[in-house]
mmCIF file of C-alpha atoms in Angstrom:
data_model
loop_
_atom_site.group_PDB
_atom_site.id
_atom_site.type_symbol
_atom_site.label_atom_id
_atom_site.label_comp_id
_atom_site.label_asym_id
_atom_site.label_seq_id
_atom_site.Cartn_x
_atom_site.Cartn_y
_atom_site.Cartn_z
ATOM 1 C CA UNK A 6 -17.949 0.082 69.887
ATOM 2 C CA UNK A 7 -20.756 -2.378 69.084
ATOM 3 C CA UNK A 8 -18.508 -4.390 66.757
ATOM 4 C CA UNK A 9 -15.721 -4.588 69.351
ATOM 5 C CA UNK A 10 -17.823 -5.910 72.236
ATOM 6 C CA UNK A 11 -17.869 -9.550 73.342
ATOM 7 C CA UNK A 12 -14.335 -10.044 71.974
ATOM 8 C CA UNK A 13 -12.976 -10.169 75.529
ATOM 9 C CA UNK A 14 -14.363 -10.207 79.045
ATOM 10 C CA UNK A 15 -13.405 -8.061 82.001
ATOM 11 C CA UNK A 16 -12.191 -11.055 84.018
ATOM 12 C CA UNK A 17 -10.233 -12.519 81.060
ATOM 13 C CA UNK A 18 -12.544 -15.524 80.733
ATOM 14 C CA UNK A 19 -13.192 -17.249 77.400
ATOM 15 C CA UNK A 20 -15.999 -15.816 75.282
ATOM 16 C CA UNK A 21 -18.216 -17.438 72.670
ATOM 17 C CA UNK A 22 -17.176 -17.394 69.037
ATOM 18 C CA UNK A 23 -20.145 -16.088 67.080
ATOM 19 C CA UNK A 24 -21.048 -13.704 64.292
ATOM 20 C CA UNK A 25 -21.832 -10.110 65.131
ATOM 21 C CA UNK A 26 -25.539 -9.379 64.961
ATOM 22 C CA UNK A 27 -27.533 -6.311 64.033
ATOM 23 C CA UNK A 28 -28.678 -4.666 67.313
ATOM 24 C CA UNK A 29 -32.164 -4.124 65.884
ATOM 25 C CA UNK A 30 -33.099 -7.238 63.839
ATOM 26 C CA UNK A 31 -30.453 -9.664 65.205
ATOM 27 C CA UNK A 32 -29.364 -10.677 61.683
ATOM 28 C CA UNK A 33 -25.837 -12.115 61.533
ATOM 29 C CA UNK A 34 -23.360 -9.740 59.895
ATOM 30 C CA UNK A 35 -21.174 -11.683 57.464
ATOM 31 C CA UNK A 36 -20.101 -8.791 55.193
ATOM 32 C CA UNK A 37 -19.189 -5.243 56.064
ATOM 33 C CA UNK A 38 -16.961 -2.860 54.120
ATOM 34 C CA UNK A 39 -16.241 -0.744 57.163
ATOM 35 C CA UNK A 40 -15.607 -3.635 59.563
ATOM 36 C CA UNK A 41 -14.206 -6.120 57.060
ATOM 37 C CA UNK A 42 -11.264 -7.203 59.244
ATOM 38 C CA UNK A 43 -13.553 -8.013 62.169
ATOM 39 C CA UNK A 44 -16.025 -10.066 60.084
ATOM 40 C CA UNK A 45 -13.201 -11.942 58.330
ATOM 41 C CA UNK A 46 -11.558 -12.766 61.635
ATOM 42 C CA UNK A 47 -14.875 -14.120 62.942
ATOM 43 C CA UNK A 48 -15.292 -16.248 59.811
ATOM 44 C CA UNK A 49 -11.796 -17.679 60.276
ATOM 45 C CA UNK A 50 -12.534 -18.486 63.914
ATOM 46 C CA UNK A 51 -15.781 -20.217 62.948
ATOM 47 C CA UNK A 52 -13.996 -22.287 60.305
ATOM 48 C CA UNK A 53 -11.391 -23.364 62.853
ATOM 49 C CA UNK A 54 -14.152 -24.518 65.177
ATOM 50 C CA UNK A 55 -15.916 -26.382 62.352
ATOM 51 C CA UNK A 56 -12.681 -28.090 61.355
ATOM 52 C CA UNK A 57 -12.003 -29.125 64.936
ATOM 53 C CA UNK A 58 -15.533 -30.399 65.572
ATOM 54 C CA UNK A 59 -16.324 -31.938 62.168
ATOM 55 C CA UNK A 60 -13.010 -32.240 60.424
ATOM 56 C CA UNK A 61 -11.436 -35.092 62.360
ATOM 57 C CA UNK A 62 -7.857 -36.083 61.650
ATOM 58 C CA UNK A 63 -6.326 -34.723 58.443
ATOM 59 C CA UNK A 64 -4.391 -37.978 58.040
ATOM 60 C CA UNK A 65 -7.606 -40.049 58.111
ATOM 61 C CA UNK A 66 -9.336 -37.719 55.647
ATOM 62 C CA UNK A 67 -6.407 -37.802 53.231
ATOM 63 C CA UNK A 68 -6.299 -41.597 53.377
ATOM 64 C CA UNK A 69 -10.026 -41.822 52.643
ATOM 65 C CA UNK A 70 -9.672 -39.358 49.782
ATOM 66 C CA UNK A 71 -6.901 -41.470 48.238
ATOM 67 C CA UNK A 72 -9.114 -44.568 48.404
ATOM 68 C CA UNK A 73 -12.004 -42.730 46.773
ATOM 69 C CA UNK A 74 -9.733 -41.327 44.073
ATOM 70 C CA UNK A 75 -8.819 -44.896 43.094
ATOM 71 C CA UNK A 76 -12.517 -45.783 42.795
ATOM 72 C CA UNK A 77 -13.326 -43.021 40.302
ATOM 73 C CA UNK A 78 -11.815 -44.657 37.170
ATOM 74 C CA UNK A 79 -13.710 -47.908 37.827
ATOM 75 C CA UNK A 80 -16.983 -46.019 38.296
ATOM 76 C CA UNK A 81 -16.435 -44.080 35.073
ATOM 77 C CA UNK A 82 -15.647 -47.290 33.201
ATOM 78 C CA UNK A 83 -18.904 -48.887 34.356
ATOM 79 C CA UNK A 84 -20.879 -45.815 33.315
ATOM 80 C CA UNK A 85 -19.261 -45.453 29.896
ATOM 81 C CA UNK A 86 -20.302 -48.952 28.748
ATOM 82 C CA UNK A 87 -23.969 -48.499 29.651
ATOM 83 C CA UNK A 88 -26.275 -47.693 26.700
ATOM 84 C CA UNK A 89 -28.661 -45.776 28.950
ATOM 85 C CA UNK A 90 -25.879 -43.498 30.262
ATOM 86 C CA UNK A 91 -25.942 -40.752 27.657
ATOM 87 C CA UNK A 92 -25.774 -36.960 27.825
ATOM 88 C CA UNK A 93 -29.271 -36.807 26.321
ATOM 89 C CA UNK A 94 -30.631 -38.307 29.533
ATOM 90 C CA UNK A 95 -31.222 -35.349 31.958
ATOM 91 C CA UNK A 96 -30.756 -37.237 35.226
ATOM 92 C CA UNK A 97 -27.735 -39.072 33.802
ATOM 93 C CA UNK A 98 -26.205 -35.741 32.795
ATOM 94 C CA UNK A 99 -26.720 -34.437 36.334
ATOM 95 C CA UNK A 100 -25.174 -37.580 37.780
ATOM 96 C CA UNK A 101 -22.047 -37.308 35.610
ATOM 97 C CA UNK A 102 -21.787 -33.648 36.587
ATOM 98 C CA UNK A 103 -21.975 -34.670 40.226
ATOM 99 C CA UNK A 104 -19.208 -37.269 39.775
ATOM 100 C CA UNK A 105 -17.047 -34.586 38.129
ATOM 101 C CA UNK A 106 -17.615 -32.279 41.088
ATOM 102 C CA UNK A 107 -16.524 -35.021 43.499
ATOM 103 C CA UNK A 108 -13.379 -35.623 41.446
ATOM 104 C CA UNK A 109 -12.627 -31.890 41.380
ATOM 105 C CA UNK A 110 -13.159 -31.625 45.144
ATOM 106 C CA UNK A 111 -10.749 -34.511 45.783
ATOM 107 C CA UNK A 112 -8.065 -33.061 43.483
ATOM 108 C CA UNK A 113 -8.303 -29.568 44.972
ATOM 109 C CA UNK A 114 -8.196 -30.929 48.505
ATOM 110 C CA UNK A 115 -5.162 -33.094 47.716
ATOM 111 C CA UNK A 116 -3.321 -30.065 46.264
ATOM 112 C CA UNK A 117 -4.306 -27.831 49.180
ATOM 113 C CA UNK A 118 -6.334 -25.572 46.888
ATOM 114 C CA UNK A 119 -9.640 -26.101 48.653
ATOM 115 C CA UNK A 120 -10.269 -22.870 50.577
ATOM 116 C CA UNK A 121 -12.380 -24.650 53.204
ATOM 117 C CA UNK A 122 -11.140 -27.906 54.693
ATOM 118 C CA UNK A 123 -13.193 -30.881 53.569
ATOM 119 C CA UNK A 124 -14.899 -32.417 56.594
ATOM 120 C CA UNK A 125 -15.083 -36.029 57.671
ATOM 121 C CA UNK A 126 -18.849 -35.905 57.121
ATOM 122 C CA UNK A 127 -18.356 -34.954 53.481
ATOM 123 C CA UNK A 128 -15.842 -37.764 53.025
ATOM 124 C CA UNK A 129 -18.227 -40.251 54.652
ATOM 125 C CA UNK A 130 -20.998 -39.101 52.312
ATOM 126 C CA UNK A 131 -18.762 -39.616 49.257
ATOM 127 C CA UNK A 132 -17.697 -43.007 50.612
ATOM 128 C CA UNK A 133 -21.334 -44.064 51.042
ATOM 129 C CA UNK A 134 -22.181 -42.858 47.529
ATOM 130 C CA UNK A 135 -19.292 -44.719 45.877
ATOM 131 C CA UNK A 136 -20.225 -47.868 47.783
ATOM 132 C CA UNK A 137 -23.834 -47.785 46.557
ATOM 133 C CA UNK A 138 -23.544 -46.309 43.055
ATOM 134 C CA UNK A 139 -22.371 -49.660 41.553
ATOM 135 C CA UNK A 140 -25.418 -51.368 43.122
ATOM 136 C CA UNK A 141 -27.708 -48.806 41.512
ATOM 137 C CA UNK A 142 -25.986 -49.205 38.134
ATOM 138 C CA UNK A 143 -26.475 -52.985 38.263
ATOM 139 C CA UNK A 144 -30.128 -52.654 39.287
ATOM 140 C CA UNK A 145 -30.757 -50.057 36.569
ATOM 141 C CA UNK A 146 -29.349 -52.479 33.974
ATOM 142 C CA UNK A 147 -31.858 -55.124 35.043
ATOM 143 C CA UNK A 148 -34.727 -52.613 35.038
ATOM 144 C CA UNK A 149 -33.918 -51.462 31.488
ATOM 145 C CA UNK A 150 -34.234 -55.068 30.254
ATOM 146 C CA UNK A 151 -37.802 -55.425 31.551
ATOM 147 C CA UNK A 152 -40.787 -55.383 29.224
ATOM 148 C CA UNK A 153 -42.185 -51.916 28.589
ATOM 149 C CA UNK A 154 -45.561 -52.875 30.044
ATOM 150 C CA UNK A 155 -47.681 -55.957 30.582
ATOM 151 C CA UNK A 156 -50.652 -57.214 32.569
ATOM 152 C CA UNK A 157 -50.452 -60.162 34.929
ATOM 153 C CA UNK A 158 -53.554 -61.524 36.668
ATOM 154 C CA UNK A 159 -55.259 -58.117 36.660
ATOM 155 C CA UNK A 160 -52.196 -56.135 37.782
ATOM 156 C CA UNK A 161 -50.614 -53.685 35.323
ATOM 157 C CA UNK A 162 -46.825 -53.417 35.303
ATOM 158 C CA UNK A 163 -45.107 -50.381 33.736
ATOM 159 C CA UNK A 164 -41.336 -50.233 33.378
ATOM 160 C CA UNK A 165 -41.409 -46.428 33.263
ATOM 161 C CA UNK A 166 -42.714 -46.283 36.855
ATOM 162 C CA UNK A 167 -39.762 -48.314 38.125
ATOM 163 C CA UNK A 168 -37.207 -46.337 36.086
ATOM 164 C CA UNK A 169 -38.621 -43.002 37.295
ATOM 165 C CA UNK A 170 -38.398 -44.134 40.925
ATOM 166 C CA UNK A 171 -34.807 -45.206 40.349
ATOM 167 C CA UNK A 172 -33.966 -41.793 38.870
ATOM 168 C CA UNK A 173 -35.434 -40.160 41.973
ATOM 169 C CA UNK A 174 -33.214 -42.347 44.128
ATOM 170 C CA UNK A 175 -30.143 -41.348 42.084
ATOM 171 C CA UNK A 176 -31.008 -37.683 42.600
ATOM 172 C CA UNK A 177 -31.611 -38.299 46.296
ATOM 173 C CA UNK A 178 -28.055 -39.636 46.634
ATOM 174 C CA UNK A 179 -26.379 -36.641 44.979
ATOM 175 C CA UNK A 180 -25.768 -34.576 48.112
ATOM 176 C CA UNK A 181 -22.687 -33.212 49.842
ATOM 177 C CA UNK A 182 -23.975 -34.437 53.195
ATOM 178 C CA UNK A 183 -26.014 -37.526 54.036
ATOM 179 C CA UNK A 184 -27.436 -37.913 57.520
ATOM 180 C CA UNK A 185 -28.104 -41.253 59.198
ATOM 181 C CA UNK A 186 -31.785 -40.839 58.302
ATOM 182 C CA UNK A 187 -30.890 -40.167 54.661
ATOM 183 C CA UNK A 188 -28.826 -43.367 54.544
ATOM 184 C CA UNK A 189 -31.633 -45.368 56.162
ATOM 185 C CA UNK A 190 -34.166 -43.972 53.664
ATOM 186 C CA UNK A 191 -31.858 -44.868 50.794
ATOM 187 C CA UNK A 192 -31.499 -48.473 51.999
ATOM 188 C CA UNK A 193 -35.272 -48.856 52.377
ATOM 189 C CA UNK A 194 -35.997 -47.447 48.921
ATOM 190 C CA UNK A 195 -33.224 -49.501 47.323
ATOM 191 C CA UNK A 196 -34.694 -52.625 48.940
ATOM 192 C CA UNK A 197 -38.135 -51.738 47.596
ATOM 193 C CA UNK A 198 -36.869 -51.210 44.059
ATOM 194 C CA UNK A 199 -34.804 -54.421 44.168
ATOM 195 C CA UNK A 200 -37.839 -56.448 45.212
ATOM 196 C CA UNK A 201 -40.026 -54.663 42.644
ATOM 197 C CA UNK A 202 -37.602 -55.373 39.771
ATOM 198 C CA UNK A 203 -37.387 -59.044 40.764
ATOM 199 C CA UNK A 204 -41.187 -59.182 40.994
ATOM 200 C CA UNK A 205 -41.376 -57.807 37.433
ATOM 201 C CA UNK A 206 -39.019 -60.504 36.165
ATOM 202 C CA UNK A 207 -40.894 -63.262 38.007
ATOM 203 C CA UNK A 208 -44.263 -62.153 36.636
ATOM 204 C CA UNK A 209 -42.785 -61.999 33.131
ATOM 205 C CA UNK A 210 -41.659 -65.616 33.566
ATOM 206 C CA UNK A 211 -45.105 -66.624 34.853
ATOM 207 C CA UNK A 212 -46.639 -65.328 31.610
ATOM 208 C CA UNK A 213 -44.811 -68.145 29.785
ATOM 209 C CA UNK A 214 -46.308 -70.831 32.026
ATOM 210 C CA UNK A 215 -49.523 -72.736 31.475
ATOM 211 C CA UNK A 216 -52.185 -70.849 33.521
ATOM 212 C CA UNK A 217 -53.726 -74.145 34.602
ATOM 213 C CA UNK A 218 -50.502 -75.155 36.361
ATOM 214 C CA UNK A 219 -50.275 -71.961 38.460
ATOM 215 C CA UNK A 220 -51.686 -72.164 41.974
ATOM 216 C CA UNK A 221 -54.226 -69.423 42.802
ATOM 217 C CA UNK A 222 -52.553 -68.947 46.194
ATOM 218 C CA UNK A 223 -49.299 -68.055 44.444
ATOM 219 C CA UNK A 224 -51.083 -65.583 42.161
ATOM 220 C CA UNK A 225 -52.638 -63.893 45.195
ATOM 221 C CA UNK A 226 -49.221 -63.702 46.870
ATOM 222 C CA UNK A 227 -47.715 -61.917 43.877
ATOM 223 C CA UNK A 228 -50.636 -59.493 43.657
ATOM 224 C CA UNK A 229 -50.405 -58.672 47.374
ATOM 225 C CA UNK A 230 -46.685 -58.006 47.036
ATOM 226 C CA UNK A 231 -47.259 -55.716 44.050
ATOM 227 C CA UNK A 232 -49.778 -53.664 46.053
ATOM 228 C CA UNK A 233 -47.461 -53.476 49.065
ATOM 229 C CA UNK A 234 -44.479 -52.373 46.991
ATOM 230 C CA UNK A 235 -46.450 -49.669 45.193
ATOM 231 C CA UNK A 236 -47.450 -48.031 48.500
ATOM 232 C CA UNK A 237 -44.097 -48.362 50.295
ATOM 233 C CA UNK A 238 -40.852 -46.439 50.025
ATOM 234 C CA UNK A 239 -39.365 -43.128 51.152
ATOM 235 C CA UNK A 240 -41.899 -40.908 52.902
ATOM 236 C CA UNK A 241 -44.254 -43.813 53.491
ATOM 237 C CA UNK A 242 -45.254 -45.324 56.803
ATOM 238 C CA UNK A 243 -44.557 -48.778 55.360
ATOM 239 C CA UNK A 244 -40.881 -49.263 54.532
ATOM 240 C CA UNK A 245 -39.144 -52.269 52.989
ATOM 241 C CA UNK A 246 -36.341 -53.077 55.404
ATOM 242 C CA UNK A 247 -33.482 -55.433 54.598
ATOM 243 C CA UNK A 248 -35.186 -58.195 56.603
ATOM 244 C CA UNK A 249 -38.472 -57.709 54.707
ATOM 245 C CA UNK A 250 -36.624 -57.664 51.358
ATOM 246 C CA UNK A 251 -34.818 -60.918 52.191
ATOM 247 C CA UNK A 252 -38.196 -62.460 53.029
ATOM 248 C CA UNK A 253 -39.518 -61.434 49.598
ATOM 249 C CA UNK A 254 -36.457 -62.861 47.840
ATOM 250 C CA UNK A 255 -36.938 -66.116 49.757
ATOM 251 C CA UNK A 256 -40.536 -66.329 48.510
ATOM 252 C CA UNK A 257 -39.333 -65.630 44.962
ATOM 253 C CA UNK A 258 -36.793 -68.459 45.180
ATOM 254 C CA UNK A 259 -39.473 -70.869 46.397
ATOM 255 C CA UNK A 260 -41.764 -69.949 43.495
ATOM 256 C CA UNK A 261 -38.919 -70.296 40.987
ATOM 257 C CA UNK A 262 -38.079 -73.734 42.343
ATOM 258 C CA UNK A 263 -41.730 -74.778 42.387
ATOM 259 C CA UNK A 264 -42.357 -73.784 38.764
ATOM 260 C CA UNK A 265 -38.873 -74.455 37.396
ATOM 261 C CA UNK A 266 -38.165 -70.823 36.548
ATOM 262 C CA UNK A 267 -34.577 -69.754 35.984
ATOM 263 C CA UNK A 268 -33.165 -73.213 36.668
ATOM 264 C CA UNK A 269 -31.175 -73.202 33.424
ATOM 265 C CA UNK A 270 -29.774 -70.572 31.101
ATOM 266 C CA UNK A 271 -30.849 -70.276 27.461
ATOM 267 C CA UNK A 272 -27.612 -71.871 26.264
ATOM 268 C CA UNK A 273 -28.004 -74.752 28.728
ATOM 269 C CA UNK A 274 -31.589 -75.315 27.562
ATOM 270 C CA UNK A 275 -30.474 -75.583 23.924
ATOM 271 C CA UNK A 276 -27.670 -77.995 24.837
ATOM 272 C CA UNK A 277 -30.043 -80.209 26.849
ATOM 273 C CA UNK A 278 -32.593 -80.416 24.007
ATOM 274 C CA UNK A 279 -29.859 -81.250 21.485
ATOM 275 C CA UNK A 280 -28.328 -83.861 23.788
ATOM 276 C CA UNK A 281 -31.645 -85.679 24.333
ATOM 277 C CA UNK A 282 -32.294 -85.628 20.589
ATOM 278 C CA UNK A 283 -36.094 -85.902 20.652
ATOM 279 C CA UNK A 284 -38.377 -84.157 18.186
ATOM 280 C CA UNK A 285 -40.567 -81.283 19.321
ATOM 281 C CA UNK A 286 -43.417 -81.923 21.722
ATOM 282 C CA UNK A 287 -41.795 -84.548 23.972
ATOM 283 C CA UNK A 288 -41.184 -82.275 26.984
ATOM 284 C CA UNK A 289 -43.564 -81.985 29.941
ATOM 285 C CA UNK A 290 -43.505 -80.726 33.504
ATOM 286 C CA UNK A 291 -44.906 -81.979 36.781
ATOM 287 C CA UNK A 292 -47.471 -80.051 38.913
ATOM 288 C CA UNK A 293 -44.561 -78.258 40.629
ATOM 289 C CA UNK A 294 -42.910 -77.150 37.390
ATOM 290 C CA UNK A 295 -40.074 -79.683 37.129
ATOM 291 C CA UNK A 296 -39.342 -80.777 33.548
ATOM 292 C CA UNK A 297 -39.139 -84.288 32.124
ATOM 293 C CA UNK A 298 -39.435 -85.891 28.694
ATOM 294 C CA UNK A 299 -41.294 -88.899 27.241
ATOM 295 C CA UNK A 300 -39.672 -90.918 24.468
ATOM 296 C CA UNK A 301 -41.167 -93.131 21.746
ATOM 297 C CA UNK A 302 -44.351 -91.474 20.438
ATOM 298 C CA UNK A 303 -44.330 -88.811 23.153
ATOM 299 C CA UNK A 304 -47.549 -90.041 24.742
ATOM 300 C CA UNK A 305 -47.706 -91.038 28.428
ATOM 301 C CA UNK A 306 -47.981 -94.809 28.873
ATOM 302 C CA UNK A 307 -46.737 -95.284 32.446
ATOM 303 C CA UNK A 308 -46.617 -93.363 35.718
ATOM 304 C CA UNK A 309 -43.550 -92.417 37.749
ATOM 305 C CA UNK A 310 -42.404 -90.054 40.487
ATOM 306 C CA UNK A 311 -40.732 -86.714 39.896
ATOM 307 C CA UNK A 312 -37.111 -87.032 41.105
ATOM 308 C CA UNK A 313 -37.239 -83.473 42.490
ATOM 309 C CA UNK A 314 -40.538 -83.274 44.395
ATOM 310 C CA UNK A 315 -41.893 -86.865 44.222
ATOM 311 C CA UNK A 316 -45.107 -85.727 42.515
ATOM 312 C CA UNK A 317 -46.842 -88.069 40.052
ATOM 313 C CA UNK A 318 -45.604 -87.691 36.492
ATOM 314 C CA UNK A 319 -46.359 -89.441 33.196
ATOM 315 C CA UNK A 320 -49.751 -91.125 32.761
ATOM 316 C CA UNK A 321 -51.562 -94.005 31.085
ATOM 317 C CA UNK A 322 -53.170 -94.644 27.717
ATOM 318 C CA UNK A 323 -51.593 -91.489 26.266
ATOM 319 C CA UNK A 324 -53.228 -89.298 28.915
ATOM 320 C CA UNK A 325 -51.165 -87.238 31.334
ATOM 321 C CA UNK A 326 -51.668 -87.486 35.080
ATOM 322 C CA UNK A 327 -53.632 -84.530 36.503
ATOM 323 C CA UNK A 328 -51.450 -81.440 36.992
ATOM 324 C CA UNK A 329 -48.895 -82.433 34.352
ATOM 325 C CA UNK A 330 -48.767 -80.216 31.272
ATOM 326 C CA UNK A 331 -46.906 -79.871 28.004
ATOM 327 C CA UNK A 332 -43.707 -77.753 28.362
ATOM 328 C CA UNK A 333 -43.377 -76.014 25.030
ATOM 329 C CA UNK A 334 -40.957 -73.454 26.462
ATOM 330 C CA UNK A 335 -38.228 -76.116 26.476
ATOM 331 C CA UNK A 336 -38.144 -77.017 22.765
ATOM 332 C CA UNK A 337 -40.344 -74.275 21.291
ATOM 333 C CA UNK A 338 -43.187 -76.653 20.379
ATOM 334 C CA UNK A 339 -46.773 -75.444 20.107
ATOM 335 C CA UNK A 340 -48.351 -78.726 21.229
ATOM 336 C CA UNK A 341 -47.433 -82.138 22.603
ATOM 337 C CA UNK A 342 -46.134 -84.818 20.244
ATOM 338 C CA UNK A 343 -49.136 -86.995 21.121
ATOM 339 C CA UNK A 344 -52.194 -84.761 21.050
ATOM 340 C CA UNK A 345 -55.293 -84.172 18.971
ATOM 341 C CA UNK A 346 -53.555 -81.304 17.220
ATOM 342 C CA UNK A 347 -50.539 -83.455 16.353
ATOM 343 C CA UNK A 348 -52.742 -86.310 15.157
ATOM 344 C CA UNK A 349 -54.711 -84.024 12.840
ATOM 345 C CA UNK A 350 -51.467 -82.852 11.271
ATOM 346 C CA UNK A 351 -50.815 -86.448 10.176
ATOM 347 C CA UNK A 352 -53.744 -86.285 7.763
ATOM 348 C CA UNK A 353 -54.424 -84.394 4.600
ATOM 349 C CA UNK A 354 -57.736 -82.544 5.002
ATOM 350 C CA UNK A 355 -58.620 -83.530 1.433
ATOM 351 C CA UNK A 356 -58.437 -87.239 2.371
ATOM 352 C CA UNK A 357 -60.993 -86.967 5.185
ATOM 353 C CA UNK A 358 -63.550 -84.759 3.448
ATOM 354 C CA UNK A 359 -66.946 -86.300 2.780
ATOM 355 C CA UNK A 360 -67.276 -87.243 -0.855
ATOM 356 C CA UNK A 361 -70.794 -87.196 -2.242
#
């Protein structure tokens, strides 16, 4: 009698679809050997409601599933060529297992073998994951190429910290359902990691520059950004939004232009040096990091203006104008062609020793 109540009303009005509850503790009854038909019928009714509310149009879902099924081979191809994507890596193993489960879910749904209809929310979650997984793969590649650890102007950088945070983000994405808040948190954390990886690369490049040529204001800017990025992210009050990330990238571009970082590739640098045909030590850079060369002996004998920023370049009487420095990173030289070190190399120490 208890199990049969609430299935119909006296005035033939509609009744709520809900699980039967224990009259004492109010726990929902999902299994019962004696009343199995009643509980199964309730489960079927609940699934119909869920499909109607969350399922959306079957035609739309099937179309989305077909699109996602085409994306799987490309995702697998990208993963298979990555040296860091190996079964020995625990998080990578979990990720590949998750991709397999998505593929299995799509195949079973397409064949009608999935006992519960896949909802539009699940499809949207898979769609969001497939859209962002390639971005994570690309960012992970860049992170794996960073130096293991280094110190820059008092700030310690550890690659392992960045990689661990990226693994956490991968795990965060491996869900059957992603709410709007989950997606927003992912975007903020992805922005933070993107800025952090680019900050790593910029600081690595700064290590190759002459410390005298680096403005203290720029060093302070990089340190402030490192502190901000370390305290931001998911679960933090300070989040790196897309607008904030674009602002950071803009600052990075300005610094790269100012100090001539990343203007040419390694192959282009070699071709330029070979084309000019000067011996080592003839390359210099202006106060803003733009490169130029001095012919003849390699010593500055006249002043000019940098064609990029109009700063003073060159010098007089074999002395560079203030702010200009030797650019050994261009031709691999250890010192300028005209310098005390170079001049000493022109003599045999035995010839200049005092003879009693």
